[in-house]
mmCIF file of N, CA and C in Angstrom:
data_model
loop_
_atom_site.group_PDB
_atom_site.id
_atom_site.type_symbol
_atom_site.label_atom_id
_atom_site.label_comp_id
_atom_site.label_asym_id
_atom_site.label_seq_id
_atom_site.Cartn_x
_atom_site.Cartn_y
_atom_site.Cartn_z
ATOM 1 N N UNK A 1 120.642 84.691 76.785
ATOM 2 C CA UNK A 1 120.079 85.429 77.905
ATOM 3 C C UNK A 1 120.456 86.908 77.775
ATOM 4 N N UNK A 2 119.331 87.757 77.743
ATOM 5 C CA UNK A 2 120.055 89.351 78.183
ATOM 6 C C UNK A 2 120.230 90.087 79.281
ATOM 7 N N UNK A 3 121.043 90.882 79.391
ATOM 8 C CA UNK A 3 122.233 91.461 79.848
ATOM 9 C C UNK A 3 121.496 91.863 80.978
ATOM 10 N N UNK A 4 120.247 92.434 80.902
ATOM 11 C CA UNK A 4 119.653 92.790 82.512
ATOM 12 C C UNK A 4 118.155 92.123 82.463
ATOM 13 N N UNK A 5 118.001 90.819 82.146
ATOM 14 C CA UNK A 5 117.132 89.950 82.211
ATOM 15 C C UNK A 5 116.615 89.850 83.625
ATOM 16 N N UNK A 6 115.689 89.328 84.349
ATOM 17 C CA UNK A 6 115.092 89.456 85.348
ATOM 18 C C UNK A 6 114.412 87.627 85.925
ATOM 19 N N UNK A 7 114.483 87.482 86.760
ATOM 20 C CA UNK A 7 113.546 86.437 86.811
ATOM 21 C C UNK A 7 112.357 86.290 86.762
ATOM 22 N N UNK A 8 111.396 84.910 86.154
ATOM 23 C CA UNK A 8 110.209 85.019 86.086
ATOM 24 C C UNK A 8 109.624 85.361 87.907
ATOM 25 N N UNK A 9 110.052 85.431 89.054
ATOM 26 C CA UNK A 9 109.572 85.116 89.940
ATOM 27 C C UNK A 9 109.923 86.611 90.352
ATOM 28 N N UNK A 10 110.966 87.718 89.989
ATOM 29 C CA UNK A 10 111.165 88.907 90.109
ATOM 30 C C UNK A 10 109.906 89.400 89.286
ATOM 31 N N UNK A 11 109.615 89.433 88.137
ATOM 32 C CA UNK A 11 109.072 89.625 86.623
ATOM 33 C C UNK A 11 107.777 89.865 87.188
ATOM 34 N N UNK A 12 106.638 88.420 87.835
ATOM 35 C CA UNK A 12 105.878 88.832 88.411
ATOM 36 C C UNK A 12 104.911 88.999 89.734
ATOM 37 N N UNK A 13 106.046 89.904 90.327
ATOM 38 C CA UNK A 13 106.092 89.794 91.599
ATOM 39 C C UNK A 13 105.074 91.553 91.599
ATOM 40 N N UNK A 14 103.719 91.865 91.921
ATOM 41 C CA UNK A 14 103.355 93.054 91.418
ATOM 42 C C UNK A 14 103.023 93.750 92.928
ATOM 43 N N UNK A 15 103.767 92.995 93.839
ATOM 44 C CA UNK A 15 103.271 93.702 94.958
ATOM 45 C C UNK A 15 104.450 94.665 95.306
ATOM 46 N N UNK A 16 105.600 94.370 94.842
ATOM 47 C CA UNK A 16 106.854 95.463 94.945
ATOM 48 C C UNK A 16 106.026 96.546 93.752
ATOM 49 N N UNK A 17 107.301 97.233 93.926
ATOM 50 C CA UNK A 17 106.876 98.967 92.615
ATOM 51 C C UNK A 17 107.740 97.740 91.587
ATOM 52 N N UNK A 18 107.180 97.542 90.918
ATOM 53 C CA UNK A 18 107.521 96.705 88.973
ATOM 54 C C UNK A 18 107.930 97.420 88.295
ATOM 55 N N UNK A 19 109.028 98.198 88.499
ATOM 56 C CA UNK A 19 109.590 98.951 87.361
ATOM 57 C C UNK A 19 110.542 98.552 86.309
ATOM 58 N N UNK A 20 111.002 96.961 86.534
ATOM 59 C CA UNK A 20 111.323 96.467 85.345
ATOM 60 C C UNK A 20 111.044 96.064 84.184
ATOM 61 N N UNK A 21 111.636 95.810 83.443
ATOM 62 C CA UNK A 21 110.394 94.987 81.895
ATOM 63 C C UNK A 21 111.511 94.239 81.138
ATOM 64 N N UNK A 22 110.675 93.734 80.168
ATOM 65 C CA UNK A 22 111.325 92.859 79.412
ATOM 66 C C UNK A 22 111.641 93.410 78.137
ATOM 67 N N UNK A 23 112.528 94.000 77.776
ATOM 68 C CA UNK A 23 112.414 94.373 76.468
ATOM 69 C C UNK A 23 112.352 93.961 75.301
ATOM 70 N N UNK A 24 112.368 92.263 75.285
ATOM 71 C CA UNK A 24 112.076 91.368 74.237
ATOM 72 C C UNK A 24 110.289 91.606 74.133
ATOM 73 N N UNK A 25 109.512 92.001 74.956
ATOM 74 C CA UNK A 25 108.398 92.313 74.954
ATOM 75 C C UNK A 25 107.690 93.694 74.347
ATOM 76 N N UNK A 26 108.835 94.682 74.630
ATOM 77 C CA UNK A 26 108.079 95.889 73.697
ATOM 78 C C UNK A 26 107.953 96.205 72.388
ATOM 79 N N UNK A 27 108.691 95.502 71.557
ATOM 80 C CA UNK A 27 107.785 95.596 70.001
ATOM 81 C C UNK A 27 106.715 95.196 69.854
ATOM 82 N N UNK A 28 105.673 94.230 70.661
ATOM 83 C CA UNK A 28 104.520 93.936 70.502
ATOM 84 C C UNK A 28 103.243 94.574 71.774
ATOM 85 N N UNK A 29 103.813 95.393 72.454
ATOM 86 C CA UNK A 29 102.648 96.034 73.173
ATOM 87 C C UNK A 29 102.093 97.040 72.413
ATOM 88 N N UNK A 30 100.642 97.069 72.881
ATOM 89 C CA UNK A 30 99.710 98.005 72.324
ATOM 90 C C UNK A 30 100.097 99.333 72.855
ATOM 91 N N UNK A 31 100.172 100.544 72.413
ATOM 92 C CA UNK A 31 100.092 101.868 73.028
ATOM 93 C C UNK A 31 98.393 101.891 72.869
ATOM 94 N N UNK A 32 98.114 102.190 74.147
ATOM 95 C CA UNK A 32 96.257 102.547 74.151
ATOM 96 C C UNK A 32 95.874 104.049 74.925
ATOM 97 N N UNK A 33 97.362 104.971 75.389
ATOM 98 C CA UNK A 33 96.732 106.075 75.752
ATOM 99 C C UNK A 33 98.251 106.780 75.642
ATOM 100 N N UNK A 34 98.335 108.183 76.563
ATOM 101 C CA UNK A 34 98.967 109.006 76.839
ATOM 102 C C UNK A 34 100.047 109.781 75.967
ATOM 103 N N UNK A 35 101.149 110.768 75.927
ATOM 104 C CA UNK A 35 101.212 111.201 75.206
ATOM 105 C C UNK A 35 102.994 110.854 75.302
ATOM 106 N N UNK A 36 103.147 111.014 74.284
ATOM 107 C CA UNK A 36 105.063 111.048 73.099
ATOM 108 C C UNK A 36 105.747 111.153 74.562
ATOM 109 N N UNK A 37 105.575 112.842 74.450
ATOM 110 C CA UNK A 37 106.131 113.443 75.226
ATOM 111 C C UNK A 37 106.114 113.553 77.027
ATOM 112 N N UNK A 38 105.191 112.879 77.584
ATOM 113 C CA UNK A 38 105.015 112.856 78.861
ATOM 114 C C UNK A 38 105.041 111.686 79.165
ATOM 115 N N UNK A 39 104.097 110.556 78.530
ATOM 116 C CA UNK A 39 104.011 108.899 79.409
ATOM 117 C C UNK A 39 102.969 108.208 78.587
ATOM 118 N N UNK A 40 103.415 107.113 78.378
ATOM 119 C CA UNK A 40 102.480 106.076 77.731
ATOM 120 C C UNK A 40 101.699 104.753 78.473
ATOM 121 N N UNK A 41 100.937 104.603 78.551
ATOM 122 C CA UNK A 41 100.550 103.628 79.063
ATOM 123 C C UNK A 41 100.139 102.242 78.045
ATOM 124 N N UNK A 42 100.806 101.217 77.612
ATOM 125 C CA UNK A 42 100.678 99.970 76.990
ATOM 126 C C UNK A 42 100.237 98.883 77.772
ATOM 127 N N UNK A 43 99.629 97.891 76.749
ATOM 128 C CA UNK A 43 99.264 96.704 77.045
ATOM 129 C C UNK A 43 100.143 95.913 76.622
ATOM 130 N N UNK A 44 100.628 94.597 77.258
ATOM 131 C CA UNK A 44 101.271 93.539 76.816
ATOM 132 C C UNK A 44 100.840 92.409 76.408
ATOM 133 N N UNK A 45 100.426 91.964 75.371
ATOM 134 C CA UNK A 45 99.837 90.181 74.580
ATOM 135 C C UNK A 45 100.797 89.666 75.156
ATOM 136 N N UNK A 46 102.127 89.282 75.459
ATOM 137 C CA UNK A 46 102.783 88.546 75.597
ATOM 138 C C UNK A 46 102.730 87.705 77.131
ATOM 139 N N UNK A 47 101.574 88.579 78.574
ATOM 140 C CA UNK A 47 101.557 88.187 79.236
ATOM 141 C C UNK A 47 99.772 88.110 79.664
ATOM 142 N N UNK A 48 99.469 86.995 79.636
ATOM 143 C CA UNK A 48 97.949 87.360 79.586
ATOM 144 C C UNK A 48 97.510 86.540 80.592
ATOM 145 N N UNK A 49 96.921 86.853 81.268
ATOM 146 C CA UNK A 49 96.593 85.997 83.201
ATOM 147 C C UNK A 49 95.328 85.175 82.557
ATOM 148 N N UNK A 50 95.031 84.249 83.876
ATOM 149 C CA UNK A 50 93.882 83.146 83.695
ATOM 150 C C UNK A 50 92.479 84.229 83.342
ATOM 151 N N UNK A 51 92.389 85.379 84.081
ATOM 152 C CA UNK A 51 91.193 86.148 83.429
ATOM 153 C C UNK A 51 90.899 87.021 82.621
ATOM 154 N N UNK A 52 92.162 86.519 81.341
ATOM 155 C CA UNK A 52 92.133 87.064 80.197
ATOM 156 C C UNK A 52 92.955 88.627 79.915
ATOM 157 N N UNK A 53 92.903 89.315 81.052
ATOM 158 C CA UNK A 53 93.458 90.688 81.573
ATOM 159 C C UNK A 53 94.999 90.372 81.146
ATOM 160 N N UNK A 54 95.559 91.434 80.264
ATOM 161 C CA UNK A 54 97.041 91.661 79.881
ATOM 162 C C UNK A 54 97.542 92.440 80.706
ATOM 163 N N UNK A 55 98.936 92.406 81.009
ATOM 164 C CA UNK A 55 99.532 93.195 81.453
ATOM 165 C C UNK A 55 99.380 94.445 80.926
ATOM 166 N N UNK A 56 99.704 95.651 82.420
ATOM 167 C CA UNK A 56 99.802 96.593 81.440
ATOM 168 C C UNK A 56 100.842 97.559 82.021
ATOM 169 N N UNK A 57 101.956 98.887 81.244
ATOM 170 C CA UNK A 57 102.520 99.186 81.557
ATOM 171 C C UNK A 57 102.228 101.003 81.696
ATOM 172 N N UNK A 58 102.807 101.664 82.537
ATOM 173 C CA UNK A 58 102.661 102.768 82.432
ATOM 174 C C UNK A 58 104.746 103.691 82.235
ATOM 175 N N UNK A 59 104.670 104.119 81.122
ATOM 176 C CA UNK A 59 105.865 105.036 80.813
ATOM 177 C C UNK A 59 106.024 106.496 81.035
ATOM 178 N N UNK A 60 106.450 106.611 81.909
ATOM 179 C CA UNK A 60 106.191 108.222 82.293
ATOM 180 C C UNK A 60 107.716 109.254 82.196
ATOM 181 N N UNK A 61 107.919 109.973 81.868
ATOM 182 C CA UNK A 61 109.112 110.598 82.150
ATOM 183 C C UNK A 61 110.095 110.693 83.545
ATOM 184 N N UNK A 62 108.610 110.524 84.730
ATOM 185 C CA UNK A 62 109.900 110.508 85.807
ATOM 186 C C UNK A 62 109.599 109.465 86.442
ATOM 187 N N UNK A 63 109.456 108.151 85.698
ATOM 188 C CA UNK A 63 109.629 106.832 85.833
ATOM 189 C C UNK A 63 111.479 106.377 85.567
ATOM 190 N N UNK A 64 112.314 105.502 86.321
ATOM 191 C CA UNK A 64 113.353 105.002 85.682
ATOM 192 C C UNK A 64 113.024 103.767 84.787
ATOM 193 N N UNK A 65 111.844 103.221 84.362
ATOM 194 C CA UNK A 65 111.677 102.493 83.689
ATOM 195 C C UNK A 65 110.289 102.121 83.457
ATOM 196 N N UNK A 66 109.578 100.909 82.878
ATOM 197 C CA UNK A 66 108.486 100.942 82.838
ATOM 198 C C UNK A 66 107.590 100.463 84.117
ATOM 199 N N UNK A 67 106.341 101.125 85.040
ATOM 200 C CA UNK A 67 105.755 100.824 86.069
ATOM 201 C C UNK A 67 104.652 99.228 85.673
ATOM 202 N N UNK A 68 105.222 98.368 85.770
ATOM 203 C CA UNK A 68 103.857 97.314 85.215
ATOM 204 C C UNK A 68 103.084 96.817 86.420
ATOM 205 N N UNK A 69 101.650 96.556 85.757
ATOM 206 C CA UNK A 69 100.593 96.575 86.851
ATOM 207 C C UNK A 69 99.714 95.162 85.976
ATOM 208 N N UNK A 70 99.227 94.398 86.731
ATOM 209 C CA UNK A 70 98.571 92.772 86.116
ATOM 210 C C UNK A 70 97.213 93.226 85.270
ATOM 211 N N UNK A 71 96.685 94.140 85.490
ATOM 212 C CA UNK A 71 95.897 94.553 84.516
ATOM 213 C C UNK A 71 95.416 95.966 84.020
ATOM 214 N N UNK A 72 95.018 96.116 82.928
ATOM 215 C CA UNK A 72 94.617 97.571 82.926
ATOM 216 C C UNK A 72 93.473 98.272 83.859
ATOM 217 N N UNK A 73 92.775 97.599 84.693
ATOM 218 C CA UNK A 73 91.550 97.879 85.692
ATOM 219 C C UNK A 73 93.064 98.489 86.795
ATOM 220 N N UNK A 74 93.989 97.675 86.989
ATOM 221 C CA UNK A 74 95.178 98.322 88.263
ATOM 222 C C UNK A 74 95.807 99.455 87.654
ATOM 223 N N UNK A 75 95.983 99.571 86.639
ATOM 224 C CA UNK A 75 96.745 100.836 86.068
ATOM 225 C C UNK A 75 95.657 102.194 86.195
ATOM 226 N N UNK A 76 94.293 101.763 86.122
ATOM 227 C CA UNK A 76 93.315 102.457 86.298
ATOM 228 C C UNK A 76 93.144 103.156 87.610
ATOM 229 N N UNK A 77 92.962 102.308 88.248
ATOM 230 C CA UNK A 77 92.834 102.273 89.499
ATOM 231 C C UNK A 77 93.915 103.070 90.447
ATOM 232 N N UNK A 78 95.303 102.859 90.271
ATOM 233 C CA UNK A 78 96.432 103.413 90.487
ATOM 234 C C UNK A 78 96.220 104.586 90.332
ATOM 235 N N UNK A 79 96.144 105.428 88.861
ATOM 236 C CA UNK A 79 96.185 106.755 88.318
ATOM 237 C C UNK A 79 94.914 107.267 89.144
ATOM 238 N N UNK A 80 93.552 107.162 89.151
ATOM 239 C CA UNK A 80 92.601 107.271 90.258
ATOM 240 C C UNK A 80 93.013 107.388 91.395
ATOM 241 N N UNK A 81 93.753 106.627 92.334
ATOM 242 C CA UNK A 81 94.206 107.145 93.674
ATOM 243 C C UNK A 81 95.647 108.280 93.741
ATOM 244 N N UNK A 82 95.953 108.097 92.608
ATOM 245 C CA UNK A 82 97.367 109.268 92.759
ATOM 246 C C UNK A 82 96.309 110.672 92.571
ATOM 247 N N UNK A 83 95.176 111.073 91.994
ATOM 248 C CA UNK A 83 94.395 111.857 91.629
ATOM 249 C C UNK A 83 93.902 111.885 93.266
ATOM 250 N N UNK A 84 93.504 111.430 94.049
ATOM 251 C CA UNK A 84 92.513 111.803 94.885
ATOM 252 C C UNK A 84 93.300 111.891 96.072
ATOM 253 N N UNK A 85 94.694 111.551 95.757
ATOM 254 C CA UNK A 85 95.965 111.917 97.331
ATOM 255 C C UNK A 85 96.659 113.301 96.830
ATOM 256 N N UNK A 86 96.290 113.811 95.450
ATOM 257 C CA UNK A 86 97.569 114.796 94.762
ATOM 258 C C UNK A 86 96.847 116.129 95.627
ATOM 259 N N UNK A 87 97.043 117.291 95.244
ATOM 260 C CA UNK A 87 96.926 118.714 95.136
ATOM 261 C C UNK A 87 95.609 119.025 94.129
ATOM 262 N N UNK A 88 95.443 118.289 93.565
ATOM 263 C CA UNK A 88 94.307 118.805 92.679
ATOM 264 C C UNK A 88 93.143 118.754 93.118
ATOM 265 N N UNK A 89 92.193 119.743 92.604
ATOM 266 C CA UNK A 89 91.129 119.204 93.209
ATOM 267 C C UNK A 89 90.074 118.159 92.794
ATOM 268 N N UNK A 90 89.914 118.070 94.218
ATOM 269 C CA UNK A 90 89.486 116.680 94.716
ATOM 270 C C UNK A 90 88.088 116.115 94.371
ATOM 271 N N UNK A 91 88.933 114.934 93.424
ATOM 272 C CA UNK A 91 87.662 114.525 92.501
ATOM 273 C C UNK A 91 86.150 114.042 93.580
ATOM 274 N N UNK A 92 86.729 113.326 94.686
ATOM 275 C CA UNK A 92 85.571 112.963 95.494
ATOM 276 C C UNK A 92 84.593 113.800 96.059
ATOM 277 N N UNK A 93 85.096 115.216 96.284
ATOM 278 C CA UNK A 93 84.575 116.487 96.781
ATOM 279 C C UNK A 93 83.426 116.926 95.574
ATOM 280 N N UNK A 94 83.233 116.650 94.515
ATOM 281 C CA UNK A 94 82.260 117.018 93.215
ATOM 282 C C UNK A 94 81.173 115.519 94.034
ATOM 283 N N UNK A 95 80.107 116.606 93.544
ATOM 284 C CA UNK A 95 78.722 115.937 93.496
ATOM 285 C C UNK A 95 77.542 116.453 92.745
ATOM 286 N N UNK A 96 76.700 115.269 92.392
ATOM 287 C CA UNK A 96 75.834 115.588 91.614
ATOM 288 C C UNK A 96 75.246 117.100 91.963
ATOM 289 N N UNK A 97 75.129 117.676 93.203
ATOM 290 C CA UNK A 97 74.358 119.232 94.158
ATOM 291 C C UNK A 97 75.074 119.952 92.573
ATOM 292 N N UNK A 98 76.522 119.756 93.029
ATOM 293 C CA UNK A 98 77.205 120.572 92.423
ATOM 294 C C UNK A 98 76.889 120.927 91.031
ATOM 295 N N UNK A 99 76.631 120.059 90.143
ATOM 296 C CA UNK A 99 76.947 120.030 88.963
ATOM 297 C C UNK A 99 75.689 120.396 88.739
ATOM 298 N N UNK A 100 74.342 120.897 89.086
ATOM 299 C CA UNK A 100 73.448 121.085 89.140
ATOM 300 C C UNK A 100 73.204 122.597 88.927
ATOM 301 N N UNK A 101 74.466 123.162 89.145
ATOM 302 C CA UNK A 101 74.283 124.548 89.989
ATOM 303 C C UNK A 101 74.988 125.147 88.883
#
Protein backbone atom coordinates (compact mmCIF):
# COMPACT_ATOMS: atom_id res chain seq x y z
CA UNK A 1 0.00 0.00 0.00
CA UNK A 2 1.33 3.66 -0.52
CA UNK A 3 2.13 6.08 1.82
CA UNK A 4 -0.72 8.62 0.86
CA UNK A 5 -3.00 6.15 -0.93
CA UNK A 6 -6.63 7.19 -0.89
CA UNK A 7 -9.75 5.22 -0.90
CA UNK A 8 -11.60 3.92 -3.83
CA UNK A 9 -14.75 5.68 -2.34
CA UNK A 10 -12.51 9.04 -1.55
CA UNK A 11 -10.79 8.40 -5.25
CA UNK A 12 -14.17 8.71 -6.84
CA UNK A 13 -16.03 10.90 -5.13
CA UNK A 14 -16.10 14.01 -8.05
CA UNK A 15 -18.51 16.09 -6.36
CA UNK A 16 -15.84 17.37 -3.67
CA UNK A 17 -12.72 19.55 -5.47
CA UNK A 18 -10.58 15.92 -6.48
CA UNK A 19 -7.37 17.09 -5.98
CA UNK A 20 -5.91 13.85 -5.19
CA UNK A 21 -4.46 11.15 -7.54
CA UNK A 22 -2.96 8.10 -7.73
CA UNK A 23 0.40 8.14 -8.63
CA UNK A 24 0.68 4.51 -9.59
CA UNK A 25 -1.49 5.99 -12.43
CA UNK A 26 0.68 8.72 -13.95
CA UNK A 27 3.13 6.92 -16.10
CA UNK A 28 0.31 5.92 -18.28
CA UNK A 29 -1.85 9.10 -18.77
CA UNK A 30 -2.05 10.77 -22.00
CA UNK A 31 -0.84 14.53 -21.95
CA UNK A 32 -3.49 15.94 -24.66
CA UNK A 33 -3.02 19.76 -24.01
CA UNK A 34 -1.44 22.67 -22.06
CA UNK A 35 1.86 23.78 -21.42
CA UNK A 36 5.46 22.42 -19.30
CA UNK A 37 5.42 25.38 -17.68
CA UNK A 38 1.90 26.48 -16.59
CA UNK A 39 -0.62 23.22 -16.48
CA UNK A 40 -1.34 20.10 -18.17
CA UNK A 41 -4.34 18.61 -18.67
CA UNK A 42 -4.19 14.43 -19.05
CA UNK A 43 -6.29 11.62 -19.66
CA UNK A 44 -6.28 8.49 -17.58
CA UNK A 45 -6.74 4.64 -19.40
CA UNK A 46 -6.53 3.34 -16.14
CA UNK A 47 -10.02 4.65 -15.18
CA UNK A 48 -12.58 4.36 -17.86
CA UNK A 49 -16.53 4.77 -16.85
CA UNK A 50 -19.51 2.63 -18.37
CA UNK A 51 -19.59 5.46 -21.25
CA UNK A 52 -16.33 4.85 -22.33
CA UNK A 53 -15.19 8.59 -21.10
CA UNK A 54 -11.60 8.45 -19.17
CA UNK A 55 -10.79 10.28 -16.52
CA UNK A 56 -9.29 13.32 -16.87
CA UNK A 57 -6.86 15.48 -14.98
CA UNK A 58 -6.01 19.07 -14.99
CA UNK A 59 -2.17 20.16 -13.56
CA UNK A 60 -1.82 23.63 -13.03
CA UNK A 61 0.82 25.47 -11.07
CA UNK A 62 -1.48 26.85 -8.47
CA UNK A 63 -3.10 23.57 -8.07
CA UNK A 64 -1.68 21.53 -4.74
CA UNK A 65 -2.12 18.57 -6.77
CA UNK A 66 -3.85 17.09 -9.62
CA UNK A 67 -7.77 18.57 -10.17
CA UNK A 68 -9.57 15.21 -11.62
CA UNK A 69 -12.85 15.51 -13.35
CA UNK A 70 -14.92 11.94 -14.79
CA UNK A 71 -14.50 13.11 -18.16
CA UNK A 72 -12.83 15.28 -20.56
CA UNK A 73 -16.43 16.98 -21.71
CA UNK A 74 -16.17 18.15 -17.40
CA UNK A 75 -12.70 19.36 -17.67
CA UNK A 76 -14.10 21.22 -20.68
CA UNK A 77 -16.80 22.44 -19.36
CA UNK A 78 -15.11 23.57 -16.03
CA UNK A 79 -12.32 25.70 -17.93
CA UNK A 80 -15.51 27.29 -19.98
CA UNK A 81 -17.20 28.48 -16.82
CA UNK A 82 -13.96 29.74 -15.02
CA UNK A 83 -13.73 31.86 -18.52
CA UNK A 84 -17.18 33.34 -18.36
CA UNK A 85 -17.05 34.17 -14.21
CA UNK A 86 -13.14 35.55 -14.71
CA UNK A 87 -12.22 39.31 -15.70
CA UNK A 88 -11.80 38.58 -19.20
CA UNK A 89 -13.77 39.44 -21.63
CA UNK A 90 -16.78 37.93 -21.78
CA UNK A 91 -17.00 35.22 -24.11
CA UNK A 92 -20.97 35.24 -24.01
CA UNK A 93 -21.07 39.05 -24.75
CA UNK A 94 -19.50 38.23 -28.65
CA UNK A 95 -22.07 37.68 -31.26
CA UNK A 96 -22.40 36.82 -34.61
CA UNK A 97 -23.64 41.31 -35.10
CA UNK A 98 -20.27 41.55 -33.86
CA UNK A 99 -18.07 39.63 -35.82
CA UNK A 100 -19.70 40.96 -38.81
CA UNK A 101 -18.50 44.37 -38.24
Amino acid sequence: MELFSISDEEYFNYEEYADSYRNEYLPTTLVIGGEEEKGLILLNPQIIFDDGEWEAWEFATWYPGAVRYSSFLEIMMDGYDRILDSDLPKIRDISLKNLET
